[in-house]
Amino acid sequence: MERSYYNPIEVAPREDLRILQLGKLRKILNKVYKKVPHYREKCKKAKIKPSNLKTLEDIRHFPFTTKEDLFVDYPFGLLAEPLEKVVRLHTSSGTTGKPKALFFSKRDIFAQAHLIARSLYMSGATFRDILQNSMTYGLFTGALVMHYGAELLGMLVIPAGPGNTERQIELMQTFGTTCIHMTPSYALYVASVIHEKGLKPGKDLKLKRAYLGAEPYTDETRQKIEEMLGVDVYNCYGLSEMGGPGVGFECPEKKGLHLWEDAFLVEIVNPQTGEPVKPGEVGELVLTSLNREAMPLIRYRTRDLTHFIPEPCSCGRTHVRIARILGRADDMFIVRGVNIFPQQIEAVLMSIKGVAQNYQILLEGYDEMTVKVEIDRDFFDGRIERLLKLKEEIAEKLRQAIQVRPKVELVEPGTLPVSEGKAKRVIDNRTL
Ligand code: ADP
Ligand code: K
Ligand code: ZN
């Protein structure tokens, strides 16, 4: 019998987990207070010090760390160890704003690799699997951190990097790739190319699992990719500030992501007030790294929106679950007074037959919204009324979902820009 957990900590009683967390939190708070002048100053202003922490709940009296804090005394300001202890630099991909510098010690590298190995094992992967890693190698954490973790588990890793889709498919065929790691938007594109080539995933390819993350996507997109590629899709969440991927991962139940609480203290707060939300209520994810040596961050505001899934998971793991990221606080846009996330639009589009994998949201003039949608090659049979009907269906379903009726423009497949990394979905040219 194969053991079902990579590490017994995954099923530790919650009370034990909390005791472990409190111990680690005390240590890390003391360390940051002592070694990081910027954080110490913030604590002093808030009139609080590490010895005030008696219970885990007391963390809410400590100051947050924000993305802006990462630019104070840039780049070394938040280091809690001498530079000699640092073995690696990553920067965030800078989807929003300028790049942040994040530092890892040797211990940090391997601690995160173990979280990845644990997460991959949870999905059923073993040393027999072959992982094609199609995230961007380099300054970005996405590829390298996954790479180390997969190797630790013993998988054979193909460091493909993103792009050159023909070559990606060739690699899959030649080496019998069983698992892929990429962004969901790129996975949709790769799936469409595989489909166009007439390859049958179950027969011509050996794919079993896709680890998709680095950007928000919906359950509808997941289903579409699962059908097109004949794989199980696992949602994989992380951010460079918390060590990269491996922070949260879906278990085979696929009902939310487990966040590894032996490594992170998890809070969800109201983004306006900073106060904790009620269980199940949507708010901003706030994380404290409990294990980080070089650059621990206390109460880091991720800007990612989600909610707790309070029920215990039937997989037996006790670590808290969150819903898939609903969006970034920074991605929200407002049209005619309505707050909209690109994912709301994606969920509608991916559930409509005839819609292909790519779309774009264009904002112009005084709040004019156009949604450009690629249609399936098989869908258009020459009958214009079929297209008009599809257009109407999309506009109406979007109106129901977001309260705003956008203009819909149908375009041929392959005409919207393809992203190999994180997709840029919203183009805002408004004259407001
Ligand atoms: P950035 O994109 O801010 O420059 P990173 O490259 O570290 O920084 O990306 C981390 C961010 O990517 C997360 O904060 C989150 O917004 C997004 N992200 C990562 N994984 C997922 C996922 N599985 N679902 C949704 N969003 C994700
Ligand atoms: K192997
Ligand atoms: Zn589970």
mmCIF file of N, CA and C in Angstrom, residues 151-203:
data_model
loop_
_atom_site.group_PDB
_atom_site.id
_atom_site.type_symbol
_atom_site.label_atom_id
_atom_site.label_comp_id
_atom_site.label_asym_id
_atom_site.label_seq_id
_atom_site.Cartn_x
_atom_site.Cartn_y
_atom_site.Cartn_z
ATOM 1 N N GLU A 151 11.533 17.820 -8.413
ATOM 2 C CA GLU A 151 12.737 16.982 -8.348
ATOM 3 C C GLU A 151 12.856 16.303 -6.987
ATOM 4 N N LEU A 152 12.512 17.056 -5.956
ATOM 5 C CA LEU A 152 12.586 16.493 -4.604
ATOM 6 C C LEU A 152 11.676 15.271 -4.487
ATOM 7 N N LEU A 153 10.519 15.353 -5.125
ATOM 8 C CA LEU A 153 9.604 14.216 -5.114
ATOM 9 C C LEU A 153 10.147 13.087 -5.988
ATOM 10 N N GLY A 154 11.068 13.426 -6.877
ATOM 11 C CA GLY A 154 11.666 12.398 -7.740
ATOM 12 C C GLY A 154 11.078 12.367 -9.126
ATOM 13 N N MET A 155 10.252 13.344 -9.446
ATOM 14 C CA MET A 155 9.698 13.374 -10.804
ATOM 15 C C MET A 155 10.813 13.698 -11.798
ATOM 16 N N LEU A 156 10.613 13.281 -13.030
ATOM 17 C CA LEU A 156 11.537 13.712 -14.075
ATOM 18 C C LEU A 156 11.005 15.056 -14.580
ATOM 19 N N VAL A 157 11.810 16.082 -14.466
ATOM 20 C CA VAL A 157 11.326 17.414 -14.825
ATOM 21 C C VAL A 157 11.898 17.861 -16.169
ATOM 22 N N ILE A 158 11.021 18.251 -17.066
ATOM 23 C CA ILE A 158 11.442 18.831 -18.348
ATOM 24 C C ILE A 158 11.312 20.347 -18.222
ATOM 25 N N PRO A 159 12.458 21.039 -18.162
ATOM 26 C CA PRO A 159 12.384 22.502 -17.948
ATOM 27 C C PRO A 159 12.066 23.246 -19.236
ATOM 28 N N ALA A 160 10.864 23.050 -19.742
ATOM 29 C CA ALA A 160 10.509 23.550 -21.071
ATOM 30 C C ALA A 160 10.409 25.069 -21.129
ATOM 31 N N GLY A 161 9.948 25.686 -20.042
ATOM 32 C CA GLY A 161 9.655 27.120 -20.124
ATOM 33 C C GLY A 161 8.425 27.325 -20.997
ATOM 34 N N PRO A 162 7.948 28.562 -21.080
ATOM 35 C CA PRO A 162 6.707 28.801 -21.831
ATOM 36 C C PRO A 162 6.971 28.982 -23.323
ATOM 37 N N GLY A 163 5.909 29.000 -24.086
ATOM 38 C CA GLY A 163 5.999 29.385 -25.486
ATOM 39 C C GLY A 163 6.439 28.280 -26.423
ATOM 40 N N ASN A 164 6.553 28.621 -27.710
ATOM 41 C CA ASN A 164 6.906 27.653 -28.750
ATOM 42 C C ASN A 164 6.038 26.405 -28.626
ATOM 43 N N THR A 165 4.777 26.589 -28.897
ATOM 44 C CA THR A 165 3.778 25.552 -28.619
ATOM 45 C C THR A 165 4.023 24.269 -29.405
ATOM 46 N N GLU A 166 4.482 24.425 -30.640
ATOM 47 C CA GLU A 166 4.800 23.232 -31.434
ATOM 48 C C GLU A 166 5.811 22.358 -30.696
ATOM 49 N N ARG A 167 6.834 23.040 -30.179
ATOM 50 C CA ARG A 167 7.900 22.334 -29.466
ATOM 51 C C ARG A 167 7.352 21.709 -28.169
ATOM 52 N N GLN A 168 6.457 22.415 -27.513
ATOM 53 C CA GLN A 168 5.854 21.885 -26.284
ATOM 54 C C GLN A 168 5.191 20.526 -26.576
ATOM 55 N N ILE A 169 4.440 20.509 -27.666
ATOM 56 C CA ILE A 169 3.686 19.297 -27.987
ATOM 57 C C ILE A 169 4.643 18.173 -28.398
ATOM 58 N N GLU A 170 5.688 18.569 -29.124
ATOM 59 C CA GLU A 170 6.721 17.606 -29.509
ATOM 60 C C GLU A 170 7.355 16.980 -28.259
ATOM 61 N N LEU A 171 7.677 17.815 -27.276
ATOM 62 C CA LEU A 171 8.268 17.305 -26.030
ATOM 63 C C LEU A 171 7.318 16.337 -25.337
ATOM 64 N N MET A 172 6.050 16.708 -25.305
ATOM 65 C CA MET A 172 5.053 15.844 -24.666
ATOM 66 C C MET A 172 5.022 14.479 -25.327
ATOM 67 N N GLN A 173 5.104 14.487 -26.679
ATOM 68 C CA GLN A 173 5.009 13.220 -27.407
ATOM 69 C C GLN A 173 6.281 12.400 -27.256
ATOM 70 N N THR A 174 7.425 13.070 -27.375
ATOM 71 C CA THR A 174 8.703 12.344 -27.346
ATOM 72 C C THR A 174 8.957 11.709 -25.980
ATOM 73 N N PHE A 175 8.714 12.484 -24.918
ATOM 74 C CA PHE A 175 9.112 11.994 -23.596
ATOM 75 C C PHE A 175 7.951 11.439 -22.774
ATOM 76 N N GLY A 176 6.772 11.485 -23.324
ATOM 77 C CA GLY A 176 5.632 10.915 -22.616
ATOM 78 C C GLY A 176 5.263 11.698 -21.369
ATOM 79 N N THR A 177 5.244 13.015 -21.504
ATOM 80 C CA THR A 177 4.887 13.889 -20.387
ATOM 81 C C THR A 177 3.560 13.457 -19.753
ATOM 82 N N THR A 178 3.562 13.309 -18.421
ATOM 83 C CA THR A 178 2.307 12.956 -17.737
ATOM 84 C C THR A 178 1.688 14.134 -17.001
ATOM 85 N N CYS A 179 2.512 15.121 -16.640
ATOM 86 C CA CYS A 179 1.994 16.279 -15.907
ATOM 87 C C CYS A 179 2.529 17.560 -16.542
ATOM 88 N N ILE A 180 1.688 18.579 -16.565
ATOM 89 C CA ILE A 180 2.158 19.873 -17.062
ATOM 90 C C ILE A 180 1.913 20.946 -16.006
ATOM 91 N N HIS A 181 2.759 21.963 -16.041
ATOM 92 C CA HIS A 181 2.619 23.100 -15.134
ATOM 93 C C HIS A 181 2.685 24.358 -15.981
ATOM 94 N N MET A 182 1.592 25.111 -16.027
ATOM 95 C CA MET A 182 1.561 26.335 -16.835
ATOM 96 C C MET A 182 0.432 27.225 -16.354
ATOM 97 N N THR A 183 0.297 28.379 -16.986
ATOM 98 C CA THR A 183 -0.831 29.237 -16.626
ATOM 99 C C THR A 183 -2.090 28.680 -17.303
ATOM 100 N N PRO A 184 -3.252 28.909 -16.711
ATOM 101 C CA PRO A 184 -4.484 28.416 -17.336
ATOM 102 C C PRO A 184 -4.720 29.019 -18.724
ATOM 103 N N SER A 185 -4.342 30.288 -18.914
ATOM 104 C CA SER A 185 -4.585 30.884 -20.239
ATOM 105 C C SER A 185 -3.711 30.209 -21.293
ATOM 106 N N TYR A 186 -2.487 29.867 -20.931
ATOM 107 C CA TYR A 186 -1.633 29.172 -21.895
ATOM 108 C C TYR A 186 -2.119 27.739 -22.114
ATOM 109 N N ALA A 187 -2.614 27.112 -21.051
ATOM 110 C CA ALA A 187 -3.123 25.742 -21.181
ATOM 111 C C ALA A 187 -4.286 25.695 -22.179
ATOM 112 N N LEU A 188 -5.138 26.699 -22.133
ATOM 113 C CA LEU A 188 -6.252 26.749 -23.082
ATOM 114 C C LEU A 188 -5.723 26.836 -24.508
ATOM 115 N N TYR A 189 -4.689 27.631 -24.669
ATOM 116 C CA TYR A 189 -4.118 27.796 -26.004
ATOM 117 C C TYR A 189 -3.459 26.495 -26.479
ATOM 118 N N VAL A 190 -2.654 25.901 -25.608
ATOM 119 C CA VAL A 190 -1.997 24.637 -25.966
ATOM 120 C C VAL A 190 -3.048 23.585 -26.312
ATOM 121 N N ALA A 191 -4.112 23.546 -25.521
ATOM 122 C CA ALA A 191 -5.181 22.579 -25.775
ATOM 123 C C ALA A 191 -5.797 22.811 -27.160
ATOM 124 N N SER A 192 -5.970 24.079 -27.514
ATOM 125 C CA SER A 192 -6.587 24.354 -28.815
ATOM 126 C C SER A 192 -5.656 23.941 -29.958
ATOM 127 N N VAL A 193 -4.352 24.114 -29.773
ATOM 128 C CA VAL A 193 -3.410 23.696 -30.824
ATOM 129 C C VAL A 193 -3.399 22.168 -30.945
ATOM 130 N N ILE A 194 -3.406 21.491 -29.807
ATOM 131 C CA ILE A 194 -3.439 20.020 -29.828
ATOM 132 C C ILE A 194 -4.684 19.539 -30.579
ATOM 133 N N HIS A 195 -5.785 20.210 -30.284
ATOM 134 C CA HIS A 195 -7.056 19.893 -30.914
ATOM 135 C C HIS A 195 -6.979 20.124 -32.431
ATOM 136 N N GLU A 196 -6.404 21.279 -32.828
ATOM 137 C CA GLU A 196 -6.316 21.604 -34.251
ATOM 138 C C GLU A 196 -5.412 20.647 -35.021
ATOM 139 N N LYS A 197 -4.403 20.141 -34.344
ATOM 140 C CA LYS A 197 -3.501 19.184 -34.988
ATOM 141 C C LYS A 197 -4.153 17.816 -35.155
ATOM 142 N N GLY A 198 -5.339 17.676 -34.579
ATOM 143 C CA GLY A 198 -6.027 16.401 -34.670
ATOM 144 C C GLY A 198 -5.470 15.344 -33.735
ATOM 145 N N LEU A 199 -4.661 15.771 -32.734
ATOM 146 C CA LEU A 199 -4.123 14.800 -31.774
ATOM 147 C C LEU A 199 -5.205 14.443 -30.754
ATOM 148 N N LYS A 200 -5.263 13.173 -30.409
ATOM 149 C CA LYS A 200 -6.232 12.728 -29.403
ATOM 150 C C LYS A 200 -5.486 12.579 -28.074
ATOM 151 N N PRO A 201 -5.788 13.451 -27.107
ATOM 152 C CA PRO A 201 -5.034 13.449 -25.855
ATOM 153 C C PRO A 201 -4.930 12.059 -25.197
ATOM 154 N N GLY A 202 -6.008 11.307 -25.123
ATOM 155 C CA GLY A 202 -5.968 9.999 -24.468
ATOM 156 C C GLY A 202 -5.083 9.002 -25.217
ATOM 157 N N LYS A 203 -4.898 9.207 -26.522
ATOM 158 C CA LYS A 203 -4.217 8.224 -27.352
ATOM 159 C C LYS A 203 -2.806 8.680 -27.734
#
